[in-house]
Amino acid sequence: MLRKQGVFAIVGLILLFAVVHLTVRPEQHDPRTTGTVMLGGIAFLLMTSSIILSTRLEIFEDWFGGLDRMYQVHRVAGVFAALTALVHFFAVPKELPAGVDPVANAIFPSGPLGMLGLIFLVIGLFVALNRKIRYSRWRPTHKIMGLVYFLIIGHFMTAPAIFFERFSTSGIILILAAVVGVLALLYSVFGMNKRTALPFTIEAVNALERATEIVLKPVDKMLEFKPGQFAFVEIEGKGWSEPHPFTISSAPGEGNLRFTMKVLGDWTRKVREELKPGGKVQVRGPYGRFDATHAGRKQIWLAGGIGLTPFLSKLRAMQKGDDRQIHLVYAVREAQDAIFLDELKDRAAELGNVTLVPLFSGEGNFARVDMMKVKLPDPLDTYDYFMCGPKPMIDGITADLKKEGVGRHKIHTEAFEFR
């Protein structure tokens, strides 16, 4: 669930800038200039917020409710930055006011820098929102946003004082934002991976039904994580360039780290067919706030397909005597697709507080809220819901739960999308 502290921080920063800009504005500004320059500043602050979120710092996970939510806000902020920048570009006056010395207020290179920045920003936005572009091609293209950021800084820092007074109160806010944004960008590019990466070797590659489990042995330090968290996995070697996020399916305290991934595309297919024991892997993390330990005593865990992995880690870590009442609903197409089903049955019987409910859609059994109303012993709004699986399924069940009066704060989902 998205936490609002981070969103409020971004909105508060923008409101602060807007209020200062409107109340302490240059005397020579007409309303059009004041408004359009303000839009340009807002676009820059949104870009800065988006870059800061890309650092993956833990404090921001707490503010937003996990890295998955941070990336959602990162994407939305980028879209609004581009739209606001477009309005700024087309609405801002293109000529200096009458009586202003054109030599003293020469716009070069502000204009060309702004034009280039806007072009690349729009291209980057198109690439980011185009789901048909493969991740391996999208990721390096998305890095062009760093260049766009520097172009925009150059644009407003070289703008004529008649449009932007650098050392006005609002100008100082933008300069401070630029300093923080550049530091965040440099950290994301050069420092983040070194700080968070841990080396592992591949212990085993286990082919499951339509999924693959990789078992990793730590070279030195073991990754510390909580059940339900995920990490970025980067396999060293030719053809394995980009890291991919996967939920950790092992429990904390195990000697090895396990990831279970569904075969969905070229990269996961290559993992299944080509990955061999002994290879080297870098793991970065952990991330995520998909934590059920602080929720109510009565919980519904709904897993759709490979969405089982965070719950698998939770079950493997759970100890006897846990006082929660948990219904684990495991929805797959066919019985043969239900990976680790025997282990789930054994753990449920061993723990005693977990009721396992396998649902096979091929047999006409679907995860539906109307069926929950009939099968669950207590009213729907007395449970906390933790759901991970295909987005259409999760969105549909979430909407139906809200119609039944289940509060938004009781519905927890993993938004596993990073572009």
PDB file of N, CA and C in Angstrom, residues 32-68:
ATOM      1  N   ARG A  32       1.838  36.403 -17.140  1.00  0.00           N
ATOM      2  CA  ARG A  32       2.177  35.274 -18.005  1.00  0.00           C
ATOM      3  C   ARG A  32       3.590  34.776 -17.722  1.00  0.00           C
ATOM      4  N   THR A  33       4.535  35.684 -17.602  1.00  0.00           N
ATOM      5  CA  THR A  33       5.917  35.282 -17.332  1.00  0.00           C
ATOM      6  C   THR A  33       6.025  34.601 -15.976  1.00  0.00           C
ATOM      7  N   THR A  34       5.374  35.176 -14.974  1.00  0.00           N
ATOM      8  CA  THR A  34       5.419  34.587 -13.632  1.00  0.00           C
ATOM      9  C   THR A  34       4.854  33.169 -13.636  1.00  0.00           C
ATOM     10  N   GLY A  35       3.710  32.993 -14.290  1.00  0.00           N
ATOM     11  CA  GLY A  35       3.065  31.684 -14.300  1.00  0.00           C
ATOM     12  C   GLY A  35       3.847  30.641 -15.063  1.00  0.00           C
ATOM     13  N   THR A  36       4.356  31.000 -16.221  1.00  0.00           N
ATOM     14  CA  THR A  36       5.064  30.001 -17.041  1.00  0.00           C
ATOM     15  C   THR A  36       6.421  29.650 -16.456  1.00  0.00           C
ATOM     16  N   VAL A  37       7.108  30.629 -15.858  1.00  0.00           N
ATOM     17  CA  VAL A  37       8.373  30.321 -15.188  1.00  0.00           C
ATOM     18  C   VAL A  37       8.114  29.419 -13.985  1.00  0.00           C
ATOM     19  N   MET A  38       7.017  29.660 -13.285  1.00  0.00           N
ATOM     20  CA  MET A  38       6.664  28.792 -12.164  1.00  0.00           C
ATOM     21  C   MET A  38       6.445  27.353 -12.636  1.00  0.00           C
ATOM     22  N   LEU A  39       5.785  27.180 -13.778  1.00  0.00           N
ATOM     23  CA  LEU A  39       5.574  25.831 -14.314  1.00  0.00           C
ATOM     24  C   LEU A  39       6.895  25.156 -14.644  1.00  0.00           C
ATOM     25  N   GLY A  40       7.835  25.935 -15.193  1.00  0.00           N
ATOM     26  CA  GLY A  40       9.150  25.370 -15.469  1.00  0.00           C
ATOM     27  C   GLY A  40       9.839  24.917 -14.197  1.00  0.00           C
ATOM     28  N   GLY A  41       9.720  25.712 -13.129  1.00  0.00           N
ATOM     29  CA  GLY A  41      10.307  25.315 -11.855  1.00  0.00           C
ATOM     30  C   GLY A  41       9.663  24.077 -11.277  1.00  0.00           C
ATOM     31  N   ILE A  42       8.351  23.979 -11.390  1.00  0.00           N
ATOM     32  CA  ILE A  42       7.645  22.788 -10.901  1.00  0.00           C
ATOM     33  C   ILE A  42       8.090  21.550 -11.666  1.00  0.00           C
ATOM     34  N   ALA A  43       8.233  21.677 -12.987  1.00  0.00           N
ATOM     35  CA  ALA A  43       8.709  20.545 -13.791  1.00  0.00           C
ATOM     36  C   ALA A  43      10.088  20.094 -13.323  1.00  0.00           C
ATOM     37  N   PHE A  44      10.956  21.049 -13.018  1.00  0.00           N
ATOM     38  CA  PHE A  44      12.302  20.689 -12.561  1.00  0.00           C
ATOM     39  C   PHE A  44      12.260  20.009 -11.195  1.00  0.00           C
ATOM     40  N   LEU A  45      11.416  20.485 -10.290  1.00  0.00           N
ATOM     41  CA  LEU A  45      11.299  19.864  -8.976  1.00  0.00           C
ATOM     42  C   LEU A  45      10.745  18.444  -9.085  1.00  0.00           C
ATOM     43  N   LEU A  46       9.837  18.217 -10.019  1.00  0.00           N
ATOM     44  CA  LEU A  46       9.323  16.861 -10.241  1.00  0.00           C
ATOM     45  C   LEU A  46      10.413  15.945 -10.787  1.00  0.00           C
ATOM     46  N   MET A  47      11.233  16.466 -11.711  1.00  0.00           N
ATOM     47  CA  MET A  47      12.355  15.683 -12.220  1.00  0.00           C
ATOM     48  C   MET A  47      13.331  15.346 -11.098  1.00  0.00           C
ATOM     49  N   THR A  48      13.608  16.346 -10.241  1.00  0.00           N
ATOM     50  CA  THR A  48      14.520  16.121  -9.119  1.00  0.00           C
ATOM     51  C   THR A  48      13.971  15.056  -8.180  1.00  0.00           C
ATOM     52  N   SER A  49      12.686  15.122  -7.872  1.00  0.00           N
ATOM     53  CA  SER A  49      12.061  14.118  -7.016  1.00  0.00           C
ATOM     54  C   SER A  49      12.186  12.728  -7.623  1.00  0.00           C
ATOM     55  N   SER A  50      11.982  12.630  -8.936  1.00  0.00           N
ATOM     56  CA  SER A  50      12.083  11.352  -9.625  1.00  0.00           C
ATOM     57  C   SER A  50      13.499  10.786  -9.537  1.00  0.00           C
ATOM     58  N   ILE A  51      14.501  11.652  -9.686  1.00  0.00           N
ATOM     59  CA  ILE A  51      15.895  11.211  -9.606  1.00  0.00           C
ATOM     60  C   ILE A  51      16.243  10.777  -8.190  1.00  0.00           C
ATOM     61  N   ILE A  52      15.795  11.523  -7.195  1.00  0.00           N
ATOM     62  CA  ILE A  52      16.071  11.164  -5.803  1.00  0.00           C
ATOM     63  C   ILE A  52      15.486   9.794  -5.478  1.00  0.00           C
ATOM     64  N   LEU A  53      14.294   9.501  -5.979  1.00  0.00           N
ATOM     65  CA  LEU A  53      13.678   8.204  -5.718  1.00  0.00           C
ATOM     66  C   LEU A  53      14.461   7.057  -6.354  1.00  0.00           C
ATOM     67  N   SER A  54      15.191   7.345  -7.436  1.00  0.00           N
ATOM     68  CA  SER A  54      15.956   6.291  -8.102  1.00  0.00           C
ATOM     69  C   SER A  54      17.166   5.845  -7.296  1.00  0.00           C
ATOM     70  N   THR A  55      17.477   6.534  -6.194  1.00  0.00           N
ATOM     71  CA  THR A  55      18.592   6.121  -5.340  1.00  0.00           C
ATOM     72  C   THR A  55      18.271   4.879  -4.520  1.00  0.00           C
ATOM     73  N   ARG A  56      16.981   4.546  -4.378  1.00  0.00           N
ATOM     74  CA  ARG A  56      16.527   3.364  -3.626  1.00  0.00           C
ATOM     75  C   ARG A  56      16.911   3.415  -2.143  1.00  0.00           C
ATOM     76  N   LEU A  57      17.079   4.609  -1.593  1.00  0.00           N
ATOM     77  CA  LEU A  57      17.463   4.714  -0.190  1.00  0.00           C
ATOM     78  C   LEU A  57      16.359   4.175   0.715  1.00  0.00           C
ATOM     79  N   GLU A  58      16.768   3.539   1.798  1.00  0.00           N
ATOM     80  CA  GLU A  58      15.819   2.867   2.681  1.00  0.00           C
ATOM     81  C   GLU A  58      14.825   3.834   3.308  1.00  0.00           C
ATOM     82  N   ILE A  59      15.276   5.046   3.635  1.00  0.00           N
ATOM     83  CA  ILE A  59      14.384   6.008   4.268  1.00  0.00           C
ATOM     84  C   ILE A  59      13.183   6.314   3.384  1.00  0.00           C
ATOM     85  N   PHE A  60      13.388   6.319   2.065  1.00  0.00           N
ATOM     86  CA  PHE A  60      12.280   6.610   1.155  1.00  0.00           C
ATOM     87  C   PHE A  60      11.331   5.427   1.033  1.00  0.00           C
ATOM     88  N   GLU A  61      11.851   4.212   1.241  1.00  0.00           N
ATOM     89  CA  GLU A  61      10.956   3.055   1.279  1.00  0.00           C
ATOM     90  C   GLU A  61       9.967   3.201   2.429  1.00  0.00           C
ATOM     91  N   ASP A  62      10.451   3.693   3.561  1.00  0.00           N
ATOM     92  CA  ASP A  62       9.562   3.907   4.699  1.00  0.00           C
ATOM     93  C   ASP A  62       8.525   4.993   4.381  1.00  0.00           C
ATOM     94  N   TRP A  63       8.934   6.031   3.685  1.00  0.00           N
ATOM     95  CA  TRP A  63       8.024   7.137   3.358  1.00  0.00           C
ATOM     96  C   TRP A  63       6.952   6.744   2.366  1.00  0.00           C
ATOM     97  N   PHE A  64       7.311   5.864   1.414  1.00  0.00           N
ATOM     98  CA  PHE A  64       6.390   5.541   0.323  1.00  0.00           C
ATOM     99  C   PHE A  64       5.766   4.155   0.443  1.00  0.00           C
ATOM    100  N   GLY A  65       6.282   3.314   1.327  1.00  0.00           N
ATOM    101  CA  GLY A  65       5.710   1.984   1.491  1.00  0.00           C
ATOM    102  C   GLY A  65       6.383   0.919   0.666  1.00  0.00           C
ATOM    103  N   GLY A  66       7.669   1.102   0.345  1.00  0.00           N
ATOM    104  CA  GLY A  66       8.392   0.089  -0.412  1.00  0.00           C
ATOM    105  C   GLY A  66       8.935   0.614  -1.726  1.00  0.00           C
ATOM    106  N   LEU A  67       9.953  -0.090  -2.242  1.00  0.00           N
ATOM    107  CA  LEU A  67      10.575   0.341  -3.493  1.00  0.00           C
ATOM    108  C   LEU A  67       9.606   0.261  -4.664  1.00  0.00           C
ATOM    109  N   ASP A  68       8.691  -0.719  -4.644  1.00  0.00           N
ATOM    110  CA  ASP A  68       7.718  -0.825  -5.725  1.00  0.00           C
ATOM    111  C   ASP A  68       6.859   0.433  -5.804  1.00  0.00           C
TER     112      ASP A  68
END
